[in-house]
Amino acid sequence: MINSGRRSNGGASFFFGEVNFSEAGLSVAVLEVEGLARHYGELEALADVSLSLNKGETLVVFGPNGAGKSTLLRVLATLLRPHRGSVRVLGSSLPQDAWSVRGRIGLLAHEPLLYRELTARENLRFHARLHGVAAERVELLLGAVAMTQRADEPLRTLSRGMVQRVAIARTVLHEPELLLLDEPHANLDPVAVELTEPLIGAGSGRTRVICSHDPSGGLAEADVVLGLRAGRAAVARAAADVDSAAIAELYR
């Protein structure tokens, strides 16, 4: 199991092994994964992956293309079923109780999960209706990502960076407890990164799992690090015990 041993953001918490005793009483880890395996035919995408992540912490997952990072996110997002092992997200077992956690997760994947023929505003209003979110929050988020002026243009006419801004707004529209972020800064310029920081960055206060290829930037955000190589955990420890050289070794 990975456990950072750090104090949680929500108050004093003390870790003894895999148990988190907080001032509010016994708490449950946001993520608990033990011996996770997932394959595609004969290709083993994940093999014997274990991790634990507590509320308010950030897990950063490193690894070369094809290492299993996106597969891990899709399992945690309830989009893929594990073939072996146990997975608990927000206290619920997957895949048995997937229905109970989907509305509490925000997934930012490589694909924006938006309709190209709809405008940014139409896309966000559609997702707002799915989640029972007030239309006022759509306007708030369009402003937060500086897309109000372009909100009525079809998504297909927007740049990749603008589409990423809208996708980030969609990810946090329903105020999820857990963010699953696959290279969240892809296609964003420095101003856009700054704009979206309060929504998906450390300042959001949310528990996060981030897939990254940026050793220094990823380590700066991480409480816990998981380094995958060919679907297996080559690095699994607190971020304070990992340096950029260890991450770079994953790609060799």
JSON list of C-alpha atoms in Angstrom, two decimals:
[
{"chain": "A", "resi": 1, "resn": "MET", "atom": "CA", "xyz": [0.00, 0.00, 0.00]},
{"chain": "A", "resi": 2, "resn": "ILE", "atom": "CA", "xyz": [1.11, 3.58, -0.65]},
{"chain": "A", "resi": 3, "resn": "ASN", "atom": "CA", "xyz": [0.61, 5.91, 2.28]},
{"chain": "A", "resi": 4, "resn": "SER", "atom": "CA", "xyz": [2.23, 9.32, 2.52]},
{"chain": "A", "resi": 5, "resn": "GLY", "atom": "CA", "xyz": [2.06, 9.54, 6.29]},
{"chain": "A", "resi": 6, "resn": "ARG", "atom": "CA", "xyz": [1.27, 13.26, 5.94]},
{"chain": "A", "resi": 7, "resn": "ARG", "atom": "CA", "xyz": [-1.16, 15.36, 7.90]},
{"chain": "A", "resi": 8, "resn": "SER", "atom": "CA", "xyz": [-4.46, 15.72, 6.04]},
{"chain": "A", "resi": 9, "resn": "ASN", "atom": "CA", "xyz": [-5.72, 19.11, 4.79]},
{"chain": "A", "resi": 10, "resn": "GLY", "atom": "CA", "xyz": [-8.92, 18.87, 6.81]},
{"chain": "A", "resi": 11, "resn": "GLY", "atom": "CA", "xyz": [-7.38, 18.86, 10.32]},
{"chain": "A", "resi": 12, "resn": "ALA", "atom": "CA", "xyz": [-5.10, 16.75, 12.44]},
{"chain": "A", "resi": 13, "resn": "SER", "atom": "CA", "xyz": [-4.86, 13.21, 11.16]},
{"chain": "A", "resi": 14, "resn": "PHE", "atom": "CA", "xyz": [-2.43, 10.54, 12.22]},
{"chain": "A", "resi": 15, "resn": "PHE", "atom": "CA", "xyz": [-1.58, 7.43, 10.23]},
{"chain": "A", "resi": 16, "resn": "PHE", "atom": "CA", "xyz": [-0.73, 4.08, 11.78]},
{"chain": "A", "resi": 17, "resn": "GLY", "atom": "CA", "xyz": [-0.14, 1.56, 8.99]},
{"chain": "A", "resi": 18, "resn": "GLU", "atom": "CA", "xyz": [-3.20, 1.75, 6.77]},
{"chain": "A", "resi": 19, "resn": "VAL", "atom": "CA", "xyz": [-5.50, 3.30, 9.38]},
{"chain": "A", "resi": 20, "resn": "ASN", "atom": "CA", "xyz": [-6.24, 7.03, 9.51]},
{"chain": "A", "resi": 21, "resn": "PHE", "atom": "CA", "xyz": [-7.40, 8.30, 12.92]},
{"chain": "A", "resi": 22, "resn": "SER", "atom": "CA", "xyz": [-8.58, 11.91, 12.72]},
{"chain": "A", "resi": 23, "resn": "GLU", "atom": "CA", "xyz": [-9.98, 14.29, 15.28]},
{"chain": "A", "resi": 24, "resn": "ALA", "atom": "CA", "xyz": [-13.42, 13.64, 13.78]},
{"chain": "A", "resi": 25, "resn": "GLY", "atom": "CA", "xyz": [-13.06, 9.90, 14.32]},
{"chain": "A", "resi": 26, "resn": "LEU", "atom": "CA", "xyz": [-12.17, 6.95, 12.14]},
{"chain": "A", "resi": 27, "resn": "SER", "atom": "CA", "xyz": [-12.09, 7.97, 8.45]},
{"chain": "A", "resi": 28, "resn": "VAL", "atom": "CA", "xyz": [-12.04, 5.93, 5.27]},
{"chain": "A", "resi": 29, "resn": "ALA", "atom": "CA", "xyz": [-9.45, 6.40, 2.56]},
{"chain": "A", "resi": 30, "resn": "VAL", "atom": "CA", "xyz": [-10.78, 7.98, -0.64]},
{"chain": "A", "resi": 31, "resn": "LEU", "atom": "CA", "xyz": [-8.96, 5.33, -2.68]},
{"chain": "A", "resi": 32, "resn": "GLU", "atom": "CA", "xyz": [-8.03, 1.80, -1.64]},
{"chain": "A", "resi": 33, "resn": "VAL", "atom": "CA", "xyz": [-6.64, -0.45, -4.35]},
{"chain": "A", "resi": 34, "resn": "GLU", "atom": "CA", "xyz": [-5.17, -3.88, -3.68]},
{"chain": "A", "resi": 35, "resn": "GLY", "atom": "CA", "xyz": [-3.68, -6.21, -6.31]},
{"chain": "A", "resi": 36, "resn": "LEU", "atom": "CA", "xyz": [-5.46, -4.53, -9.22]},
{"chain": "A", "resi": 37, "resn": "ALA", "atom": "CA", "xyz": [-5.11, -6.24, -12.60]},
{"chain": "A", "resi": 38, "resn": "ARG", "atom": "CA", "xyz": [-6.68, -5.35, -15.93]},
{"chain": "A", "resi": 39, "resn": "HIS", "atom": "CA", "xyz": [-5.97, -6.86, -19.32]},
{"chain": "A", "resi": 40, "resn": "TYR", "atom": "CA", "xyz": [-7.03, -6.45, -22.94]},
{"chain": "A", "resi": 41, "resn": "GLY", "atom": "CA", "xyz": [-7.02, -9.93, -24.38]},
{"chain": "A", "resi": 42, "resn": "GLU", "atom": "CA", "xyz": [-3.51, -11.24, -23.74]},
{"chain": "A", "resi": 43, "resn": "LEU", "atom": "CA", "xyz": [-2.12, -7.74, -23.08]},
{"chain": "A", "resi": 44, "resn": "GLU", "atom": "CA", "xyz": [-1.79, -7.08, -19.36]},
{"chain": "A", "resi": 45, "resn": "ALA", "atom": "CA", "xyz": [-2.35, -3.33, -18.94]},
{"chain": "A", "resi": 46, "resn": "LEU", "atom": "CA", "xyz": [-2.18, -3.38, -15.11]},
{"chain": "A", "resi": 47, "resn": "ALA", "atom": "CA", "xyz": [-0.74, -6.08, -12.88]},
{"chain": "A", "resi": 48, "resn": "ASP", "atom": "CA", "xyz": [-0.78, -6.24, -9.06]},
{"chain": "A", "resi": 49, "resn": "VAL", "atom": "CA", "xyz": [-1.13, -2.47, -8.49]},
{"chain": "A", "resi": 50, "resn": "SER", "atom": "CA", "xyz": [-1.87, -1.38, -4.92]},
{"chain": "A", "resi": 51, "resn": "LEU", "atom": "CA", "xyz": [-2.35, 2.11, -3.50]},
{"chain": "A", "resi": 52, "resn": "SER", "atom": "CA", "xyz": [-4.11, 4.09, -0.80]},
{"chain": "A", "resi": 53, "resn": "LEU", "atom": "CA", "xyz": [-4.98, 7.80, -0.85]},
{"chain": "A", "resi": 54, "resn": "ASN", "atom": "CA", "xyz": [-6.58, 9.92, 1.85]},
{"chain": "A", "resi": 55, "resn": "LYS", "atom": "CA", "xyz": [-8.90, 12.89, 1.59]},
{"chain": "A", "resi": 56, "resn": "GLY", "atom": "CA", "xyz": [-7.26, 16.07, 0.30]},
{"chain": "A", "resi": 57, "resn": "GLU", "atom": "CA", "xyz": [-4.13, 14.30, -0.94]},
{"chain": "A", "resi": 58, "resn": "THR", "atom": "CA", "xyz": [-2.77, 14.22, -4.49]},
{"chain": "A", "resi": 59, "resn": "LEU", "atom": "CA", "xyz": [-1.48, 11.06, -6.15]},
{"chain": "A", "resi": 60, "resn": "VAL", "atom": "CA", "xyz": [0.63, 11.68, -9.26]},
{"chain": "A", "resi": 61, "resn": "VAL", "atom": "CA", "xyz": [1.06, 8.75, -11.63]},
{"chain": "A", "resi": 62, "resn": "PHE", "atom": "CA", "xyz": [4.11, 8.70, -13.90]},
{"chain": "A", "resi": 63, "resn": "GLY", "atom": "CA", "xyz": [5.12, 6.29, -16.65]},
{"chain": "A", "resi": 64, "resn": "PRO", "atom": "CA", "xyz": [5.83, 6.05, -20.38]},
{"chain": "A", "resi": 65, "resn": "ASN", "atom": "CA", "xyz": [3.11, 5.75, -22.99]},
{"chain": "A", "resi": 66, "resn": "GLY", "atom": "CA", "xyz": [1.39, 2.39, -22.63]},
{"chain": "A", "resi": 67, "resn": "ALA", "atom": "CA", "xyz": [2.43, 1.97, -18.99]},
{"chain": "A", "resi": 68, "resn": "GLY", "atom": "CA", "xyz": [-1.19, 1.73, -17.80]},
{"chain": "A", "resi": 69, "resn": "LYS", "atom": "CA", "xyz": [-1.82, 5.25, -16.49]},
{"chain": "A", "resi": 70, "resn": "SER", "atom": "CA", "xyz": [-5.00, 5.93, -18.47]},
{"chain": "A", "resi": 71, "resn": "THR", "atom": "CA", "xyz": [-6.27, 2.41, -17.78]},
{"chain": "A", "resi": 72, "resn": "LEU", "atom": "CA", "xyz": [-5.87, 3.04, -14.05]},
{"chain": "A", "resi": 73, "resn": "LEU", "atom": "CA", "xyz": [-7.85, 6.28, -14.31]},
{"chain": "A", "resi": 74, "resn": "ARG", "atom": "CA", "xyz": [-10.61, 4.57, -16.27]},
{"chain": "A", "resi": 75, "resn": "VAL", "atom": "CA", "xyz": [-10.90, 1.82, -13.64]},
{"chain": "A", "resi": 76, "resn": "LEU", "atom": "CA", "xyz": [-11.10, 4.42, -10.85]},
{"chain": "A", "resi": 77, "resn": "ALA", "atom": "CA", "xyz": [-13.70, 6.34, -12.89]},
{"chain": "A", "resi": 78, "resn": "THR", "atom": "CA", "xyz": [-15.84, 3.15, -13.13]},
{"chain": "A", "resi": 79, "resn": "LEU", "atom": "CA", "xyz": [-15.46, 3.05, -16.93]},
{"chain": "A", "resi": 80, "resn": "LEU", "atom": "CA", "xyz": [-13.48, -0.23, -16.86]},
{"chain": "A", "resi": 81, "resn": "ARG", "atom": "CA", "xyz": [-13.98, -3.27, -14.66]},
{"chain": "A", "resi": 82, "resn": "PRO", "atom": "CA", "xyz": [-10.97, -4.69, -12.81]},
{"chain": "A", "resi": 83, "resn": "HIS", "atom": "CA", "xyz": [-10.20, -8.28, -13.74]},
{"chain": "A", "resi": 84, "resn": "ARG", "atom": "CA", "xyz": [-8.49, -9.08, -10.43]},
{"chain": "A", "resi": 85, "resn": "GLY", "atom": "CA", "xyz": [-7.96, -7.37, -7.10]},
{"chain": "A", "resi": 86, "resn": "SER", "atom": "CA", "xyz": [-10.12, -5.05, -5.04]},
{"chain": "A", "resi": 87, "resn": "VAL", "atom": "CA", "xyz": [-10.90, -1.38, -5.70]},
{"chain": "A", "resi": 88, "resn": "ARG", "atom": "CA", "xyz": [-12.71, 0.97, -3.30]},
{"chain": "A", "resi": 89, "resn": "VAL", "atom": "CA", "xyz": [-13.46, 4.57, -4.31]},
{"chain": "A", "resi": 90, "resn": "LEU", "atom": "CA", "xyz": [-15.03, 6.99, -1.82]},
{"chain": "A", "resi": 91, "resn": "GLY", "atom": "CA", "xyz": [-15.87, 4.04, 0.40]},
{"chain": "A", "resi": 92, "resn": "SER", "atom": "CA", "xyz": [-17.67, 2.03, -2.30]},
{"chain": "A", "resi": 93, "resn": "SER", "atom": "CA", "xyz": [-16.47, -1.21, -3.90]},
{"chain": "A", "resi": 94, "resn": "LEU", "atom": "CA", "xyz": [-16.02, -1.35, -7.67]},
{"chain": "A", "resi": 95, "resn": "PRO", "atom": "CA", "xyz": [-17.60, -2.47, -9.86]},
{"chain": "A", "resi": 96, "resn": "GLN", "atom": "CA", "xyz": [-20.44, -3.57, -7.53]},
{"chain": "A", "resi": 97, "resn": "ASP", "atom": "CA", "xyz": [-21.30, -0.08, -6.25]},
{"chain": "A", "resi": 98, "resn": "ALA", "atom": "CA", "xyz": [-20.11, 2.00, -9.20]},
{"chain": "A", "resi": 99, "resn": "TRP", "atom": "CA", "xyz": [-23.49, 3.72, -9.46]},
{"chain": "A", "resi": 100, "resn": "SER", "atom": "CA", "xyz": [-23.03, 5.29, -6.04]},
{"chain": "A", "resi": 101, "resn": "VAL", "atom": "CA", "xyz": [-19.76, 7.08, -6.83]},
{"chain": "A", "resi": 102, "resn": "ARG", "atom": "CA", "xyz": [-20.06, 8.25, -10.45]},
{"chain": "A", "resi": 103, "resn": "GLY", "atom": "CA", "xyz": [-21.68, 11.53, -9.50]},
{"chain": "A", "resi": 104, "resn": "ARG", "atom": "CA", "xyz": [-18.91, 12.22, -6.98]},
{"chain": "A", "resi": 105, "resn": "ILE", "atom": "CA", "xyz": [-16.02, 11.87, -9.45]},
{"chain": "A", "resi": 106, "resn": "GLY", "atom": "CA", "xyz": [-14.74, 14.42, -11.97]},
{"chain": "A", "resi": 107, "resn": "LEU", "atom": "CA", "xyz": [-12.84, 12.87, -14.91]},
{"chain": "A", "resi": 108, "resn": "LEU", "atom": "CA", "xyz": [-10.64, 14.91, -17.25]},
{"chain": "A", "resi": 109, "resn": "ALA", "atom": "CA", "xyz": [-9.46, 12.45, -19.90]},
{"chain": "A", "resi": 110, "resn": "HIS", "atom": "CA", "xyz": [-7.56, 12.82, -23.18]},
{"chain": "A", "resi": 111, "resn": "GLU", "atom": "CA", "xyz": [-10.90, 13.16, -24.93]},
{"chain": "A", "resi": 112, "resn": "PRO", "atom": "CA", "xyz": [-12.85, 16.20, -23.67]},
{"chain": "A", "resi": 113, "resn": "LEU", "atom": "CA", "xyz": [-16.15, 14.25, -23.36]},
{"chain": "A", "resi": 114, "resn": "LEU", "atom": "CA", "xyz": [-17.96, 17.11, -25.08]},
{"chain": "A", "resi": 115, "resn": "TYR", "atom": "CA", "xyz": [-20.07, 17.35, -28.23]},
{"chain": "A", "resi": 116, "resn": "ARG", "atom": "CA", "xyz": [-18.20, 19.09, -31.06]},
{"chain": "A", "resi": 117, "resn": "GLU", "atom": "CA", "xyz": [-21.32, 20.44, -32.75]},
{"chain": "A", "resi": 118, "resn": "LEU", "atom": "CA", "xyz": [-22.65, 22.05, -29.57]},
{"chain": "A", "resi": 119, "resn": "THR", "atom": "CA", "xyz": [-21.37, 25.30, -28.16]},
{"chain": "A", "resi": 120, "resn": "ALA", "atom": "CA", "xyz": [-19.40, 25.50, -24.92]},
{"chain": "A", "resi": 121, "resn": "ARG", "atom": "CA", "xyz": [-22.49, 26.84, -23.13]},
{"chain": "A", "resi": 122, "resn": "GLU", "atom": "CA", "xyz": [-24.75, 24.15, -24.58]},
{"chain": "A", "resi": 123, "resn": "ASN", "atom": "CA", "xyz": [-22.31, 21.43, -23.56]},
{"chain": "A", "resi": 124, "resn": "LEU", "atom": "CA", "xyz": [-22.08, 22.66, -19.98]},
{"chain": "A", "resi": 125, "resn": "ARG", "atom": "CA", "xyz": [-25.84, 23.16, -19.70]},
{"chain": "A", "resi": 126, "resn": "PHE", "atom": "CA", "xyz": [-26.36, 19.60, -20.93]},
{"chain": "A", "resi": 127, "resn": "HIS", "atom": "CA", "xyz": [-24.02, 18.22, -18.27]},
{"chain": "A", "resi": 128, "resn": "ALA", "atom": "CA", "xyz": [-25.59, 20.49, -15.66]},
{"chain": "A", "resi": 129, "resn": "ARG", "atom": "CA", "xyz": [-28.99, 18.93, -16.35]},
{"chain": "A", "resi": 130, "resn": "LEU", "atom": "CA", "xyz": [-27.49, 15.45, -16.05]},
{"chain": "A", "resi": 131, "resn": "HIS", "atom": "CA", "xyz": [-26.12, 16.30, -12.61]},
{"chain": "A", "resi": 132, "resn": "GLY", "atom": "CA", "xyz": [-28.99, 18.46, -11.42]},
{"chain": "A", "resi": 133, "resn": "VAL", "atom": "CA", "xyz": [-26.76, 21.54, -11.27]},
{"chain": "A", "resi": 134, "resn": "ALA", "atom": "CA", "xyz": [-28.20, 25.06, -11.52]},
{"chain": "A", "resi": 135, "resn": "ALA", "atom": "CA", "xyz": [-27.61, 26.96, -14.78]},
{"chain": "A", "resi": 136, "resn": "GLU", "atom": "CA", "xyz": [-25.99, 29.77, -12.79]},
{"chain": "A", "resi": 137, "resn": "ARG", "atom": "CA", "xyz": [-22.99, 27.53, -12.12]},
{"chain": "A", "resi": 138, "resn": "VAL", "atom": "CA", "xyz": [-22.47, 27.12, -15.88]},
{"chain": "A", "resi": 139, "resn": "GLU", "atom": "CA", "xyz": [-22.09, 30.87, -16.24]},
{"chain": "A", "resi": 140, "resn": "LEU", "atom": "CA", "xyz": [-19.83, 31.04, -13.20]},
{"chain": "A", "resi": 141, "resn": "LEU", "atom": "CA", "xyz": [-17.47, 28.42, -14.65]},
{"chain": "A", "resi": 142, "resn": "LEU", "atom": "CA", "xyz": [-17.47, 29.94, -18.14]},
{"chain": "A", "resi": 143, "resn": "GLY", "atom": "CA", "xyz": [-16.25, 33.12, -16.51]},
{"chain": "A", "resi": 144, "resn": "ALA", "atom": "CA", "xyz": [-13.72, 31.28, -14.36]},
{"chain": "A", "resi": 145, "resn": "VAL", "atom": "CA", "xyz": [-12.03, 29.77, -17.44]},
{"chain": "A", "resi": 146, "resn": "ALA", "atom": "CA", "xyz": [-12.37, 33.01, -19.45]},
{"chain": "A", "resi": 147, "resn": "MET", "atom": "CA", "xyz": [-14.69, 31.48, -22.05]},
{"chain": "A", "resi": 148, "resn": "THR", "atom": "CA", "xyz": [-17.75, 33.70, -21.70]},
{"chain": "A", "resi": 149, "resn": "GLN", "atom": "CA", "xyz": [-16.99, 35.63, -24.90]},
{"chain": "A", "resi": 150, "resn": "ARG", "atom": "CA", "xyz": [-16.60, 32.42, -26.95]},
{"chain": "A", "resi": 151, "resn": "ALA", "atom": "CA", "xyz": [-19.28, 30.37, -25.18]},
{"chain": "A", "resi": 152, "resn": "ASP", "atom": "CA", "xyz": [-21.77, 30.43, -28.07]},
{"chain": "A", "resi": 153, "resn": "GLU", "atom": "CA", "xyz": [-19.42, 29.13, -30.74]},
{"chain": "A", "resi": 154, "resn": "PRO", "atom": "CA", "xyz": [-19.48, 25.44, -31.75]},
{"chain": "A", "resi": 155, "resn": "LEU", "atom": "CA", "xyz": [-16.75, 23.50, -30.01]},
{"chain": "A", "resi": 156, "resn": "ARG", "atom": "CA", "xyz": [-15.32, 22.37, -33.36]},
{"chain": "A", "resi": 157, "resn": "THR", "atom": "CA", "xyz": [-14.37, 25.99, -34.14]},
{"chain": "A", "resi": 158, "resn": "LEU", "atom": "CA", "xyz": [-12.36, 26.47, -30.94]},
{"chain": "A", "resi": 159, "resn": "SER", "atom": "CA", "xyz": [-8.65, 25.86, -30.39]},
{"chain": "A", "resi": 160, "resn": "ARG", "atom": "CA", "xyz": [-7.50, 22.80, -28.45]},
{"chain": "A", "resi": 161, "resn": "GLY", "atom": "CA", "xyz": [-6.59, 24.97, -25.51]},
{"chain": "A", "resi": 162, "resn": "MET", "atom": "CA", "xyz": [-10.06, 26.52, -25.41]},
{"chain": "A", "resi": 163, "resn": "VAL", "atom": "CA", "xyz": [-11.68, 23.10, -25.62]},
{"chain": "A", "resi": 164, "resn": "GLN", "atom": "CA", "xyz": [-9.49, 22.00, -22.69]},
{"chain": "A", "resi": 165, "resn": "ARG", "atom": "CA", "xyz": [-10.73, 24.96, -20.66]},
{"chain": "A", "resi": 166, "resn": "VAL", "atom": "CA", "xyz": [-14.34, 23.92, -21.32]},
{"chain": "A", "resi": 167, "resn": "ALA", "atom": "CA", "xyz": [-13.49, 20.31, -20.46]},
{"chain": "A", "resi": 168, "resn": "ILE", "atom": "CA", "xyz": [-12.04, 21.45, -17.13]},
{"chain": "A", "resi": 169, "resn": "ALA", "atom": "CA", "xyz": [-15.22, 23.41, -16.43]},
{"chain": "A", "resi": 170, "resn": "ARG", "atom": "CA", "xyz": [-17.23, 20.25, -17.20]},
{"chain": "A", "resi": 171, "resn": "THR", "atom": "CA", "xyz": [-15.01, 18.20, -14.88]},
{"chain": "A", "resi": 172, "resn": "VAL", "atom": "CA", "xyz": [-15.77, 20.36, -11.83]},
{"chain": "A", "resi": 173, "resn": "LEU", "atom": "CA", "xyz": [-19.32, 21.40, -12.78]},
{"chain": "A", "resi": 174, "resn": "HIS", "atom": "CA", "xyz": [-20.95, 19.10, -10.21]},
{"chain": "A", "resi": 175, "resn": "GLU", "atom": "CA", "xyz": [-18.37, 19.86, -7.51]},
{"chain": "A", "resi": 176, "resn": "PRO", "atom": "CA", "xyz": [-16.90, 16.34, -7.33]},
{"chain": "A", "resi": 177, "resn": "GLU", "atom": "CA", "xyz": [-15.03, 15.09, -4.29]},
{"chain": "A", "resi": 178, "resn": "LEU", "atom": "CA", "xyz": [-12.42, 13.22, -6.35]},
{"chain": "A", "resi": 179, "resn": "LEU", "atom": "CA", "xyz": [-10.66, 14.53, -9.47]},
{"chain": "A", "resi": 180, "resn": "LEU", "atom": "CA", "xyz": [-9.12, 12.11, -11.98]},
{"chain": "A", "resi": 181, "resn": "LEU", "atom": "CA", "xyz": [-6.92, 14.19, -14.29]},
{"chain": "A", "resi": 182, "resn": "ASP", "atom": "CA", "xyz": [-5.06, 12.86, -17.32]},
{"chain": "A", "resi": 183, "resn": "GLU", "atom": "CA", "xyz": [-2.38, 15.43, -18.20]},
{"chain": "A", "resi": 184, "resn": "PRO", "atom": "CA", "xyz": [-4.66, 18.33, -17.21]},
{"chain": "A", "resi": 185, "resn": "HIS", "atom": "CA", "xyz": [-2.39, 21.06, -18.58]},
{"chain": "A", "resi": 186, "resn": "ALA", "atom": "CA", "xyz": [-2.26, 19.61, -22.10]},
{"chain": "A", "resi": 187, "resn": "ASN", "atom": "CA", "xyz": [-2.72, 22.37, -24.72]},
{"chain": "A", "resi": 188, "resn": "LEU", "atom": "CA", "xyz": [-3.03, 25.10, -22.08]},
{"chain": "A", "resi": 189, "resn": "ASP", "atom": "CA", "xyz": [-0.97, 28.29, -22.24]},
{"chain": "A", "resi": 190, "resn": "PRO", "atom": "CA", "xyz": [0.46, 29.76, -19.00]},
{"chain": "A", "resi": 191, "resn": "VAL", "atom": "CA", "xyz": [-2.51, 32.10, -18.51]},
{"chain": "A", "resi": 192, "resn": "ALA", "atom": "CA", "xyz": [-4.97, 29.20, -18.86]},
{"chain": "A", "resi": 193, "resn": "VAL", "atom": "CA", "xyz": [-2.98, 27.13, -16.38]},
{"chain": "A", "resi": 194, "resn": "GLU", "atom": "CA", "xyz": [-3.26, 29.98, -13.89]},
{"chain": "A", "resi": 195, "resn": "LEU", "atom": "CA", "xyz": [-7.00, 30.38, -14.56]},
{"chain": "A", "resi": 196, "resn": "THR", "atom": "CA", "xyz": [-7.76, 26.71, -13.99]},
{"chain": "A", "resi": 197, "resn": "GLU", "atom": "CA", "xyz": [-5.57, 26.29, -10.90]},
{"chain": "A", "resi": 198, "resn": "PRO", "atom": "CA", "xyz": [-8.38, 27.17, -8.44]},
{"chain": "A", "resi": 199, "resn": "LEU", "atom": "CA", "xyz": [-10.62, 24.58, -10.12]},
{"chain": "A", "resi": 200, "resn": "ILE", "atom": "CA", "xyz": [-8.32, 21.55, -10.44]},
{"chain": "A", "resi": 201, "resn": "GLY", "atom": "CA", "xyz": [-5.09, 22.57, -8.71]},
{"chain": "A", "resi": 202, "resn": "ALA", "atom": "CA", "xyz": [-3.94, 22.03, -5.15]},
{"chain": "A", "resi": 203, "resn": "GLY", "atom": "CA", "xyz": [-5.91, 25.12, -4.17]},
{"chain": "A", "resi": 204, "resn": "SER", "atom": "CA", "xyz": [-9.16, 23.34, -5.01]},
{"chain": "A", "resi": 205, "resn": "GLY", "atom": "CA", "xyz": [-8.83, 21.29, -1.82]},
{"chain": "A", "resi": 206, "resn": "ARG", "atom": "CA", "xyz": [-10.05, 18.18, -3.62]},
{"chain": "A", "resi": 207, "resn": "THR", "atom": "CA", "xyz": [-8.51, 14.73, -3.57]},
{"chain": "A", "resi": 208, "resn": "ARG", "atom": "CA", "xyz": [-6.73, 14.29, -6.92]},
{"chain": "A", "resi": 209, "resn": "VAL", "atom": "CA", "xyz": [-5.17, 11.60, -9.08]},
{"chain": "A", "resi": 210, "resn": "ILE", "atom": "CA", "xyz": [-3.03, 13.13, -11.83]},
{"chain": "A", "resi": 211, "resn": "CYS", "atom": "CA", "xyz": [-1.32, 11.38, -14.74]},
{"chain": "A", "resi": 212, "resn": "SER", "atom": "CA", "xyz": [1.79, 13.31, -15.74]},
{"chain": "A", "resi": 213, "resn": "HIS", "atom": "CA", "xyz": [4.94, 13.16, -17.86]},
{"chain": "A", "resi": 214, "resn": "ASP", "atom": "CA", "xyz": [6.49, 16.15, -16.06]},
{"chain": "A", "resi": 215, "resn": "PRO", "atom": "CA", "xyz": [8.80, 14.89, -13.28]},
{"chain": "A", "resi": 216, "resn": "SER", "atom": "CA", "xyz": [9.54, 18.22, -11.60]},
{"chain": "A", "resi": 217, "resn": "GLY", "atom": "CA", "xyz": [6.06, 19.71, -11.99]},
{"chain": "A", "resi": 218, "resn": "GLY", "atom": "CA", "xyz": [4.34, 16.48, -11.00]},
{"chain": "A", "resi": 219, "resn": "LEU", "atom": "CA", "xyz": [6.49, 15.95, -7.92]},
{"chain": "A", "resi": 220, "resn": "ALA", "atom": "CA", "xyz": [5.79, 19.53, -6.80]},
{"chain": "A", "resi": 221, "resn": "GLU", "atom": "CA", "xyz": [2.06, 18.73, -6.71]},
{"chain": "A", "resi": 222, "resn": "ALA", "atom": "CA", "xyz": [2.24, 15.22, -5.29]},
{"chain": "A", "resi": 223, "resn": "ASP", "atom": "CA", "xyz": [1.74, 13.87, -1.81]},
{"chain": "A", "resi": 224, "resn": "VAL", "atom": "CA", "xyz": [2.08, 10.32, -3.12]},
{"chain": "A", "resi": 225, "resn": "VAL", "atom": "CA", "xyz": [3.80, 8.99, -6.27]},
{"chain": "A", "resi": 226, "resn": "LEU", "atom": "CA", "xyz": [3.01, 5.91, -8.33]},
{"chain": "A", "resi": 227, "resn": "GLY", "atom": "CA", "xyz": [5.43, 5.11, -11.15]},
{"chain": "A", "resi": 228, "resn": "LEU", "atom": "CA", "xyz": [4.19, 2.54, -13.66]},
{"chain": "A", "resi": 229, "resn": "ARG", "atom": "CA", "xyz": [6.25, 0.53, -16.10]},
{"chain": "A", "resi": 230, "resn": "ALA", "atom": "CA", "xyz": [4.51, -2.07, -18.30]},
{"chain": "A", "resi": 231, "resn": "GLY", "atom": "CA", "xyz": [1.51, -2.02, -15.99]},
{"chain": "A", "resi": 232, "resn": "ARG", "atom": "CA", "xyz": [3.44, -2.69, -12.80]},
{"chain": "A", "resi": 233, "resn": "ALA", "atom": "CA", "xyz": [4.35, -0.37, -9.94]},
{"chain": "A", "resi": 234, "resn": "ALA", "atom": "CA", "xyz": [8.05, 0.42, -10.24]},
{"chain": "A", "resi": 235, "resn": "VAL", "atom": "CA", "xyz": [7.79, 3.35, -7.80]},
{"chain": "A", "resi": 236, "resn": "ALA", "atom": "CA", "xyz": [5.24, 3.55, -5.00]},
{"chain": "A", "resi": 237, "resn": "ARG", "atom": "CA", "xyz": [5.99, 5.85, -2.10]},
{"chain": "A", "resi": 238, "resn": "ALA", "atom": "CA", "xyz": [5.52, 9.28, -0.54]},
{"chain": "A", "resi": 239, "resn": "ALA", "atom": "CA", "xyz": [6.55, 12.14, -2.83]},
{"chain": "A", "resi": 240, "resn": "ALA", "atom": "CA", "xyz": [9.07, 13.35, -0.26]},
{"chain": "A", "resi": 241, "resn": "ASP", "atom": "CA", "xyz": [11.03, 10.13, -0.83]},
{"chain": "A", "resi": 242, "resn": "VAL", "atom": "CA", "xyz": [11.13, 10.41, -4.65]},
{"chain": "A", "resi": 243, "resn": "ASP", "atom": "CA", "xyz": [13.37, 12.55, -6.82]},
{"chain": "A", "resi": 244, "resn": "SER", "atom": "CA", "xyz": [13.27, 13.46, -10.52]},
{"chain": "A", "resi": 245, "resn": "ALA", "atom": "CA", "xyz": [16.01, 10.95, -11.32]},
{"chain": "A", "resi": 246, "resn": "ALA", "atom": "CA", "xyz": [13.82, 8.07, -10.11]},
{"chain": "A", "resi": 247, "resn": "ILE", "atom": "CA", "xyz": [10.97, 9.27, -12.31]},
{"chain": "A", "resi": 248, "resn": "ALA", "atom": "CA", "xyz": [13.25, 9.73, -15.33]},
{"chain": "A", "resi": 249, "resn": "GLU", "atom": "CA", "xyz": [14.37, 6.11, -14.93]},
{"chain": "A", "resi": 250, "resn": "LEU", "atom": "CA", "xyz": [10.81, 4.95, -15.66]},
{"chain": "A", "resi": 251, "resn": "TYR", "atom": "CA", "xyz": [11.16, 6.25, -19.22]},
{"chain": "A", "resi": 252, "resn": "ARG", "atom": "CA", "xyz": [14.44, 4.49, -20.03]}
]
